[in-house]
Coordinates of C-alpha atoms in Angstrom, one line a residue:
X15 CA 153.6 41.2 66.0
X16 CA 151.5 38.4 67.8
X17 CA 147.8 38.5 67.4
X18 CA 145.6 36.5 69.6
X19 CA 143.1 34.5 67.5
X20 CA 139.4 35.4 68.7
X21 CA 137.4 32.2 67.8
X22 CA 133.9 32.7 66.9
X23 CA 132.0 30.8 68.7
X24 CA 128.7 31.3 66.7
X25 CA 130.8 30.0 63.5
X26 CA 132.0 26.6 64.9
X27 CA 130.4 23.3 65.6
X28 CA 127.3 25.1 67.2
X29 CA 126.6 27.2 64.2
X30 CA 123.3 28.1 63.3
X31 CA 121.3 26.4 60.8
X32 CA 118.9 29.0 59.8
X33 CA 117.9 32.5 61.1
X34 CA 115.5 31.8 64.1
X35 CA 118.5 29.6 65.5
X36 CA 120.6 32.2 66.0
X37 CA 121.8 32.4 69.9
X38 CA 121.7 36.5 69.7
X39 CA 123.1 36.6 73.1
X40 CA 126.6 34.7 72.2
X41 CA 126.6 36.8 69.0
X42 CA 126.9 39.6 71.0
X43 CA 129.1 39.1 73.5
X44 CA 131.2 37.5 70.3
X45 CA 131.5 41.0 68.4
X46 CA 131.4 43.1 71.7
X47 CA 134.4 41.1 73.3
X48 CA 136.4 41.9 69.5
X49 CA 135.2 45.8 69.5
X50 CA 136.6 46.1 72.9
X51 CA 140.0 44.5 72.1
X52 CA 140.1 47.2 69.2
X53 CA 139.4 49.9 71.6
X54 CA 142.0 48.8 73.9
X55 CA 144.6 48.3 70.9
X56 CA 143.5 52.3 69.6
X57 CA 144.0 53.7 73.3
X58 CA 147.3 51.7 73.0
X59 CA 148.4 53.5 69.9
X60 CA 148.7 49.9 68.2
X61 CA 147.4 50.7 65.2
X62 CA 148.7 46.9 63.2
X63 CA 146.7 45.5 65.9
X64 CA 144.0 47.6 65.2
X65 CA 143.9 46.5 61.6
X66 CA 144.2 42.9 62.2
X67 CA 141.5 42.5 64.8
X68 CA 139.0 44.8 62.4
X69 CA 139.6 42.5 59.7
X70 CA 138.6 39.2 62.1
X71 CA 135.7 41.3 63.2
X72 CA 134.1 41.7 59.7
X73 CA 135.0 38.2 58.7
X74 CA 133.2 37.0 61.6
X75 CA 129.6 35.3 60.8
X76 CA 128.3 36.6 64.5
X77 CA 129.3 40.4 63.0
X78 CA 127.6 39.5 59.7
X79 CA 124.4 38.5 61.6
X80 CA 124.1 41.5 63.8
X81 CA 124.9 43.8 60.5
X82 CA 122.1 41.8 59.0
X83 CA 119.7 42.3 61.9
X84 CA 120.6 46.1 62.4
X85 CA 119.5 46.8 58.7
X86 CA 116.1 44.7 58.8
X87 CA 115.1 45.9 61.8
X88 CA 115.6 49.9 61.3
X89 CA 113.6 52.3 60.0
X90 CA 114.5 52.4 56.3
X91 CA 114.1 48.4 56.2
X92 CA 111.0 49.1 53.9
X93 CA 113.5 51.6 51.4
X94 CA 114.7 49.3 49.0
X95 CA 118.0 50.4 46.6
X96 CA 118.5 50.4 43.3
X97 CA 117.7 46.7 42.7
X98 CA 114.3 46.9 44.6
X99 CA 115.4 44.2 47.0
X100 CA 114.1 43.7 50.6
X101 CA 114.8 41.3 53.2
X102 CA 111.7 40.7 54.7
X103 CA 112.0 36.9 55.5
X104 CA 114.2 34.8 57.7
X105 CA 115.1 32.7 54.8
X106 CA 116.2 35.9 52.6
X107 CA 118.1 37.3 56.1
X108 CA 119.8 34.0 56.2
X109 CA 120.6 33.8 52.8
X110 CA 122.3 37.5 52.8
X111 CA 124.6 36.7 55.9
X112 CA 126.3 34.4 53.5
X113 CA 126.2 36.5 50.7
X114 CA 129.0 39.0 52.6
X115 CA 132.1 38.6 51.8
X116 CA 134.3 41.1 51.4
X117 CA 136.5 39.7 48.7
X118 CA 134.9 40.5 45.3
X119 CA 132.5 42.8 46.7
X120 CA 131.1 45.1 44.7
X121 CA 128.5 48.0 45.7
X122 CA 125.8 49.2 43.3
X123 CA 125.1 53.0 42.8
X124 CA 123.0 54.7 45.4
X125 CA 119.6 55.5 44.6
X126 CA 119.0 59.4 44.9
X127 CA 116.0 60.8 46.9
X128 CA 114.8 63.9 48.4
X129 CA 113.0 64.8 51.4
X130 CA 111.8 68.4 52.5
X131 CA 113.8 70.4 55.5
X132 CA 112.6 72.7 57.9
X133 CA 113.4 75.4 56.1
X134 CA 111.4 74.6 52.4
X135 CA 114.1 73.3 51.2
X136 CA 115.0 69.8 50.2
X137 CA 117.6 67.4 51.6
X138 CA 119.3 64.8 49.2
X139 CA 119.8 61.5 50.5
X140 CA 121.4 58.2 48.7
X141 CA 119.8 55.4 49.6
X142 CA 122.1 51.7 48.9
X143 CA 120.6 48.5 48.4
X144 CA 120.1 46.2 51.2
X145 CA 123.4 44.3 50.6
X146 CA 125.5 47.3 50.6
X147 CA 123.5 48.4 54.1
X148 CA 124.2 45.4 55.7
X149 CA 128.0 45.7 54.3
X150 CA 128.6 49.0 56.1
X151 CA 127.0 48.0 59.1
X152 CA 129.3 45.3 59.3
X153 CA 132.7 47.8 58.9
X154 CA 131.1 50.2 61.2
X155 CA 130.8 47.6 63.8
X156 CA 134.9 47.6 63.5
X157 CA 135.2 51.3 63.0
X158 CA 133.2 52.6 65.9
X159 CA 135.4 51.2 68.4
X160 CA 138.2 53.4 67.1
X161 CA 135.8 56.1 66.7
X162 CA 134.7 56.0 70.0
X163 CA 138.1 55.8 71.3
X164 CA 139.4 58.7 69.3
X165 CA 136.7 61.4 69.7
X166 CA 136.8 64.6 71.0
X167 CA 134.8 64.7 74.4
X168 CA 132.4 67.4 73.8
X169 CA 131.2 65.8 70.3
X170 CA 127.8 64.5 71.1
X171 CA 126.0 63.5 67.3
X172 CA 125.7 59.9 66.5
X173 CA 127.4 58.7 69.3
X174 CA 126.5 55.9 71.9
X175 CA 124.3 57.4 74.7
X176 CA 125.1 60.7 73.9
X177 CA 121.7 62.9 72.7
X178 CA 121.2 67.0 71.5
X179 CA 120.3 67.1 75.0
X180 CA 123.8 66.5 76.2
X181 CA 125.2 68.8 74.1
X182 CA 122.9 71.3 75.5
X183 CA 123.9 70.8 79.1
X184 CA 127.4 71.3 78.3
X185 CA 126.7 74.7 76.5
X186 CA 124.9 75.5 80.0
X187 CA 128.0 74.6 81.7
X188 CA 129.8 76.7 79.8
X189 CA 127.8 79.6 79.5
X190 CA 125.8 80.0 82.8
X191 CA 128.2 81.2 85.2
X192 CA 128.4 85.0 85.6
X193 CA 132.5 84.8 84.9
X194 CA 131.6 82.5 81.6
X195 CA 132.3 83.5 77.8
X196 CA 130.5 86.2 76.9
X197 CA 131.1 85.5 72.9
X198 CA 129.9 82.6 70.7
X199 CA 131.2 81.6 67.4
X200 CA 128.3 79.9 65.7
X201 CA 129.6 78.0 63.1
X202 CA 127.7 76.1 59.9
X203 CA 129.8 74.2 57.3
X204 CA 128.5 74.5 54.1
X205 CA 127.3 71.4 53.0
X206 CA 129.5 68.8 55.1
X207 CA 128.5 65.6 53.9
X208 CA 128.7 66.6 50.2
X209 CA 132.4 67.9 50.1
X210 CA 134.0 65.7 52.6
X211 CA 137.2 65.0 50.3
X212 CA 137.0 61.4 49.5
X213 CA 141.5 61.0 49.2
X214 CA 141.3 62.4 52.7
X215 CA 138.5 60.2 53.9
X216 CA 140.4 57.1 52.5
X217 CA 144.0 58.1 53.8
X218 CA 142.7 58.9 57.4
X219 CA 139.4 56.7 58.4
X220 CA 140.8 53.6 60.1
X221 CA 139.3 50.6 58.3
X222 CA 139.8 48.7 54.8
X223 CA 140.3 51.6 52.1
X224 CA 139.8 49.2 48.9
X225 CA 136.0 48.9 50.4
X226 CA 136.0 52.6 51.2
X227 CA 137.1 53.6 48.3
X228 CA 134.3 51.3 46.5
X229 CA 131.7 53.1 48.9
X230 CA 132.4 56.8 48.1
X231 CA 132.9 56.1 44.2
X232 CA 130.0 53.8 43.8
X233 CA 128.1 56.8 42.1
X234 CA 124.1 57.3 42.3
X235 CA 121.3 57.1 40.0
X236 CA 118.4 59.9 40.0
X237 CA 115.8 59.8 37.6
X238 CA 117.4 56.9 35.5
X239 CA 120.8 58.5 35.3
X240 CA 123.6 57.9 36.5
X241 CA 126.0 60.3 38.1
X242 CA 129.5 59.7 39.7
X243 CA 130.2 61.0 43.0
X244 CA 133.5 62.7 43.3
X245 CA 133.3 63.9 47.0
X246 CA 131.4 63.6 50.0
X247 CA 129.6 60.3 51.8
X248 CA 126.0 60.3 51.0
X249 CA 123.3 61.2 53.6
X250 CA 121.5 57.7 54.1
X251 CA 124.1 55.6 54.2
X252 CA 124.6 53.8 57.7
X253 CA 128.2 54.5 58.3
X254 CA 127.7 58.2 56.9
X255 CA 127.2 59.6 60.1
X256 CA 130.6 58.2 61.5
X257 CA 133.1 58.8 58.4
X258 CA 131.7 62.7 59.4
X259 CA 132.5 62.1 63.0
X260 CA 135.8 60.8 62.0
X261 CA 136.4 63.6 59.6
X262 CA 135.7 66.1 62.3
X263 CA 137.4 64.7 64.9
X264 CA 140.0 66.4 66.1
X265 CA 138.5 69.9 66.0
X266 CA 138.0 70.5 69.8
X267 CA 141.4 68.8 70.7
X268 CA 143.7 70.2 68.0
X269 CA 142.2 73.8 68.6
X270 CA 143.2 73.5 72.2
X271 CA 146.6 72.4 71.5
X272 CA 146.9 75.0 68.9
X273 CA 145.9 77.5 71.8
X274 CA 147.9 75.7 74.7
X275 CA 145.6 74.5 77.5
X276 CA 146.4 77.4 79.6
X277 CA 145.6 80.1 77.0
X278 CA 142.8 78.0 76.4
X279 CA 141.2 78.5 79.7
X280 CA 142.2 82.1 80.0
X281 CA 140.5 83.1 76.7
X282 CA 137.3 80.6 77.9
X283 CA 137.3 79.1 74.6
X284 CA 135.4 75.8 74.4
X285 CA 133.9 73.7 72.0
X286 CA 130.5 71.9 71.6
X287 CA 129.8 70.1 68.7
X288 CA 126.9 67.6 67.5
X289 CA 127.4 65.9 64.1
X290 CA 128.6 69.1 61.8
X291 CA 127.0 71.5 63.6
X292 CA 129.2 73.6 66.6
X293 CA 129.5 76.4 68.7
X294 CA 132.9 78.1 70.2
X295 CA 132.9 80.1 72.9
X296 CA 135.5 83.0 74.0
X297 CA 136.1 85.9 76.0
X298 CA 136.1 88.4 73.6
X299 CA 134.8 88.6 69.9
X300 CA 138.5 89.2 69.0
X301 CA 139.7 86.2 69.7
X302 CA 137.1 84.0 68.4
X303 CA 137.7 86.5 64.9
X304 CA 141.6 86.5 65.1
X305 CA 142.8 83.3 66.3
X306 CA 139.8 80.6 66.4
X307 CA 138.1 81.6 63.5
X308 CA 141.4 81.2 61.0
X309 CA 142.4 77.7 62.3
X310 CA 139.0 76.2 61.8
X311 CA 138.9 77.2 58.4
X312 CA 142.1 75.8 57.9
X313 CA 141.3 72.6 60.1
X314 CA 138.3 72.4 57.5
X315 CA 140.2 73.0 54.3
X316 CA 142.0 70.3 54.7
X317 CA 138.9 67.6 54.4
X318 CA 137.7 69.9 51.8
X319 CA 135.2 71.9 53.7
X320 CA 134.4 75.3 54.4
X321 CA 132.6 77.5 56.8
X322 CA 129.1 79.1 55.1
X323 CA 129.8 82.9 55.4
X324 CA 126.0 83.6 55.5
X325 CA 125.0 81.5 58.3
X326 CA 128.5 81.9 60.5
X327 CA 128.4 84.8 63.0
X328 CA 130.0 85.9 66.2
X329 CA 127.0 86.7 68.6
X330 CA 127.2 88.2 72.4
X331 CA 125.6 86.2 74.6
X332 CA 123.0 88.8 75.5
X333 CA 121.9 89.2 72.0
X334 CA 121.5 85.2 72.1
X335 CA 122.0 82.3 69.4
X336 CA 119.9 79.3 68.3
X337 CA 121.5 75.7 68.3
X338 CA 120.0 72.2 67.9
X339 CA 116.5 73.9 68.1
X340 CA 116.8 75.9 71.5
X341 CA 117.8 79.6 71.7
X342 CA 120.8 80.1 74.5
X343 CA 120.7 83.7 75.7
X344 CA 121.5 85.9 78.9
X345 CA 118.5 87.8 80.7
X346 CA 120.2 90.2 83.2
X347 CA 123.4 88.0 83.4
X348 CA 120.9 85.0 83.7
X349 CA 121.3 82.1 80.9
X350 CA 117.6 80.8 79.6
X351 CA 117.4 78.0 77.2
X352 CA 114.3 78.0 75.5
X353 CA 112.8 76.4 72.4
X354 CA 113.6 78.3 69.5
X355 CA 111.4 80.5 67.2
X356 CA 112.5 78.6 64.1
X357 CA 111.4 75.1 65.7
X358 CA 108.1 76.5 67.6
X359 CA 106.8 77.6 64.2
X360 CA 108.1 74.2 62.6
X361 CA 106.2 72.4 64.9
X362 CA 102.7 74.4 64.4
X363 CA 103.2 74.4 61.1
X364 CA 103.5 70.6 61.3
X365 CA 101.0 70.0 63.4
X366 CA 98.5 72.6 61.9
X367 CA 99.2 70.4 58.6
X368 CA 97.9 67.1 60.1
X369 CA 94.3 68.5 61.6
X370 CA 93.9 70.7 57.7
X371 CA 94.8 67.3 55.4
X372 CA 92.4 65.1 57.8
X373 CA 89.1 66.9 58.1
X374 CA 87.1 63.5 57.7
X375 CA 88.8 61.1 59.5
X376 CA 87.8 60.0 62.9
X377 CA 88.3 62.2 66.3
X378 CA 90.2 58.8 67.6
X379 CA 92.5 58.5 64.7
X380 CA 93.1 62.6 64.7
X381 CA 94.3 62.1 68.7
X382 CA 96.4 59.4 67.8
X383 CA 98.3 61.1 65.0
X384 CA 98.4 64.5 66.5
X385 CA 99.9 62.6 69.8
X386 CA 102.8 61.2 67.8
X387 CA 104.3 64.3 67.1
X388 CA 102.8 66.4 70.2
X389 CA 104.8 64.0 72.8
X390 CA 108.0 63.9 71.0
X391 CA 108.4 67.3 70.8
X392 CA 107.6 67.9 74.4
X393 CA 109.8 65.2 75.5
X394 CA 112.6 67.0 73.6
X395 CA 111.9 70.4 74.9
X396 CA 111.8 69.4 78.9
X397 CA 114.7 70.0 79.7
X398 CA 114.5 73.9 79.1
X399 CA 112.7 76.7 80.0
X400 CA 109.5 75.9 77.7
X401 CA 106.1 76.3 80.1
X402 CA 105.0 79.5 78.2
X403 CA 105.4 77.9 74.8
X404 CA 103.8 74.6 76.0
X405 CA 101.2 77.0 77.3
X406 CA 100.9 79.3 74.0
X407 CA 101.2 76.1 71.5
X408 CA 98.2 74.4 73.5
X409 CA 96.2 77.6 72.8
X410 CA 96.7 77.4 68.9
X411 CA 96.4 73.7 68.7
X412 CA 93.1 74.3 70.4
X413 CA 92.1 76.6 68.1
X414 CA 93.0 74.8 65.3
X415 CA 91.2 71.9 66.8
X416 CA 88.0 73.9 67.4
X417 CA 88.1 74.8 63.5
X418 CA 88.5 71.5 62.4
X419 CA 85.5 70.8 64.7
X420 CA 83.2 73.5 63.4
X421 CA 84.2 72.7 59.7
X422 CA 82.5 69.6 60.3
X423 CA 79.1 70.8 61.5
X424 CA 78.4 73.7 60.2
X425 CA 74.9 73.6 60.8
X426 CA 75.3 72.9 64.3
X427 CA 76.0 75.6 67.0
X428 CA 79.0 76.0 69.6
X429 CA 77.6 74.0 72.5
X430 CA 76.5 71.2 70.5
X431 CA 80.3 70.7 69.4
X432 CA 81.4 71.2 72.5
X433 CA 79.4 68.3 74.2
X434 CA 80.6 66.0 71.3
X435 CA 84.2 66.5 70.9
X436 CA 85.2 68.0 74.6
X437 CA 84.9 66.8 77.8
X438 CA 85.8 67.7 81.4
X439 CA 88.3 65.1 83.1
X440 CA 89.2 66.1 86.5
X441 CA 89.9 69.8 87.0
X442 CA 90.4 70.3 83.3
X443 CA 87.7 71.6 81.3
X444 CA 87.1 71.6 77.1
X445 CA 89.7 68.3 77.0
X446 CA 89.8 67.0 73.0
X447 CA 89.3 63.2 73.8
X448 CA 86.8 60.5 72.7
X449 CA 85.4 57.9 75.0
X450 CA 86.8 54.3 74.0
X451 CA 85.6 50.8 75.6
X452 CA 88.0 48.5 77.3
X453 CA 87.4 44.6 77.2
X454 CA 85.4 44.4 80.9
X455 CA 83.3 47.0 79.2
X456 CA 84.6 50.1 80.7
X457 CA 84.9 53.4 79.0
X458 CA 88.0 55.5 79.1
X459 CA 88.8 58.4 77.4
X460 CA 91.8 58.5 74.6
X461 CA 92.7 62.2 74.9
X462 CA 94.9 64.5 73.1
X463 CA 98.3 65.2 74.3
X464 CA 98.4 68.3 76.8
X465 CA 101.9 69.4 76.1
X466 CA 101.7 72.2 79.4
X467 CA 101.4 69.3 81.2
X468 CA 104.9 67.8 80.5
X469 CA 107.1 68.2 83.6
X470 CA 110.5 70.3 83.1
X471 CA 113.1 68.2 84.1
X472 CA 116.9 69.3 84.1
X473 CA 119.1 66.3 82.2
X474 CA 121.9 64.5 83.4
X475 CA 124.7 65.1 81.3
X476 CA 127.2 62.0 80.2
X477 CA 130.3 62.2 81.3
X478 CA 132.7 63.4 78.2
X479 CA 135.5 60.6 78.7
X480 CA 132.7 57.8 78.5
X481 CA 133.5 55.2 76.4
X482 CA 131.0 52.3 75.7
X483 CA 134.3 49.5 74.5
X484 CA 136.1 50.5 77.8
X485 CA 135.3 47.7 80.2
X486 CA 135.8 50.4 83.2
X487 CA 132.9 52.1 81.7
X488 CA 130.7 49.1 81.7
X489 CA 128.7 49.9 85.0
X490 CA 128.6 53.6 84.2
X491 CA 127.0 52.9 80.6
X492 CA 124.4 50.3 81.7
X493 CA 123.0 52.5 84.3
X494 CA 122.8 55.4 82.1
X495 CA 121.5 53.3 79.5
X496 CA 118.7 52.5 81.8
X497 CA 117.8 55.8 83.0
X498 CA 117.7 56.9 79.3
X499 CA 115.7 54.0 78.5
X500 CA 113.2 54.7 81.2
X501 CA 112.9 58.4 80.4
X502 CA 112.0 57.4 76.9
X503 CA 109.1 55.5 78.2
X504 CA 107.9 57.8 81.1
X505 CA 104.8 58.3 79.6
X506 CA 104.0 54.6 78.9
X507 CA 103.9 53.6 82.4
X508 CA 103.4 50.1 82.0
X509 CA 106.1 49.6 79.7
X510 CA 108.3 51.0 82.5
X511 CA 106.9 48.3 84.6
X512 CA 107.6 45.2 82.2
X513 CA 111.2 47.1 81.3
X514 CA 111.9 47.0 85.2
X515 CA 110.7 43.4 85.7
X516 CA 112.9 42.2 82.7
X517 CA 116.1 43.8 83.9
X518 CA 115.8 45.5 80.4
X519 CA 116.6 42.3 78.6
X520 CA 114.2 41.2 76.2
X521 CA 112.3 38.1 77.6
X522 CA 113.7 35.9 74.5
X523 CA 117.5 36.5 74.0
X524 CA 118.4 37.8 77.2
X525 CA 120.0 40.8 75.4
X526 CA 119.8 44.3 76.5
X527 CA 116.5 46.4 74.9
X528 CA 118.0 50.4 73.6
X529 CA 116.4 52.7 71.6
X530 CA 118.0 51.8 68.5
X531 CA 117.2 47.8 68.9
X532 CA 113.5 48.9 69.7
X533 CA 111.0 46.7 71.4
X534 CA 107.5 45.2 71.1
X535 CA 104.9 44.6 73.2
X536 CA 104.1 40.7 73.5
X537 CA 100.8 39.4 74.3
X538 CA 101.7 35.8 75.9
X539 CA 98.5 34.2 75.3
X540 CA 97.3 35.9 72.3
X541 CA 94.3 38.2 72.4
X542 CA 92.6 36.7 69.7
X543 CA 92.8 33.3 72.0
X544 CA 90.9 35.2 75.1
X545 CA 94.7 36.5 76.7
X546 CA 94.1 40.4 78.3
X547 CA 96.1 43.2 78.6
X548 CA 96.6 42.8 81.9
X549 CA 100.6 43.1 82.7
X550 CA 101.1 39.1 83.5
X551 CA 100.2 38.2 80.2
X552 CA 102.7 40.6 78.6
X553 CA 106.5 41.0 77.8
X554 CA 108.5 43.2 75.8
X555 CA 110.2 41.7 73.1
X556 CA 113.2 43.0 70.3
X557 CA 111.2 43.2 67.0
X558 CA 113.0 40.1 65.4
X559 CA 112.5 38.1 68.4
X560 CA 108.8 39.0 68.5
X561 CA 108.8 38.0 64.8
X562 CA 110.3 34.5 65.9
X563 CA 107.8 33.7 68.4
X564 CA 105.2 34.2 66.1
X565 CA 106.6 32.0 63.1
X566 CA 108.4 29.4 65.2
X567 CA 105.4 29.0 68.2
X568 CA 107.8 29.5 70.8
X569 CA 106.4 29.4 74.1
X570 CA 107.4 32.9 75.8
X571 CA 107.6 33.1 79.9
X572 CA 106.9 36.0 81.9
X573 CA 110.1 37.0 83.8
X574 CA 109.7 37.0 87.7
X575 CA 109.5 41.1 88.9
X576 CA 112.6 42.6 90.2
X577 CA 112.7 45.0 92.8
X578 CA 115.2 47.6 93.4
X579 CA 116.3 48.3 90.0

């Protein structure tokens, strides 16, 4: 078998000498080119070639650079593993790249922590060291093209440009018509991440088995005690969601093959999965109970998994079911998707906790803390029937805020409290807001986000066959990514303008800015030097590029505006 050698340009004569000298655009091109070749070999079933290309990718300097950048820019960058090590400076990042050698690599045990779940219980997380996270990110670059090319079309969790809203939209397609399926198998896998069979993973995950075995058997440390890991892939590892996806890939396609295309269509069997949560529709309760559920149980058993008997139900669409924070139910043959009661209660409890735990903070600080969760929650539910819920939550939060204000001034009457904390803006009265003076000396109001002001907008579902590593889907993927980035920025109009002017590219490295990479708002002339907040003095940069500008004194040039994007 002949494998064409792909030379890593960044590793040749133009190899960078330090972290800030990296040409990130070239790095991304090198890695993406190899990933496209891996995906092509996967679609063609050339598994020996896939293995050879994956090995080459994980030895490339470009891939190592991207892996280190990912783990030093994500949310967990300030959380250390058992060795207490963090990579915060350009020097430590550069040294880390040079330490990433698969030969002789031995991962350290995971640091076990517990985080609260919505139901009051605690979710176990396994925190790898920075080096182990970077190694996982490196091998994920080689695994993802294979995983994406072999995934079920209606699997939406932890995949590029796919979201819970896509899963919701697909269920709307499956259930909304008069002739749609009436019965739903609402499935729950008991401890999916904790129980996946290690032998099955090592045998079936298309990556270097020796490295995967070391990760799975690395053990964990909790309260100073070492514990062996005999099953599962720990939540907290960068590669764990993809390993879980690989484990459950084939659930949809395998079930359809088992029933046969014609029979599956006749029985209205459809599968929609988000990570380890999935629902299956059917024409009758009997077909789900007697044919579908036993096949699912045998599919999972091979992988060391089983359905939770207490949380797995078969329900009629008129009764409704919850999935991903929404309730799906037909009312007189009309399907309505609303925020679920459990999701609403969890949100309100969190908002009330913020208010009650910050009795003495300034009004502006409380508004900032609340706006973060109000805007995020409202945006999540904006594609569904949520107006009535928004109105109810606005009313309850207003009452909680009034109690917060009245408690601070027990000797003042209601009219005094109203004038101090509440304002009138346009046609709205009783707006919880604080006056703030800008650089020009003008006074503006910083308002509490109004949930009921959130526009309801139908979500545009991703196409099931989309593959980010297939050149034929490149234009579709870029358009989709741009639309969704603008949607994420819709409450920040100035960011939208800068993003469009920059064609969605970082003003330093000219690489794409995505939800994963994040972005920073940079002032070309620093504010401490008299620079203004005007759009002409601001650009969007990757977090890493922003740090590079401030540490090296790079000159940033404002991109020329573009129209018609």
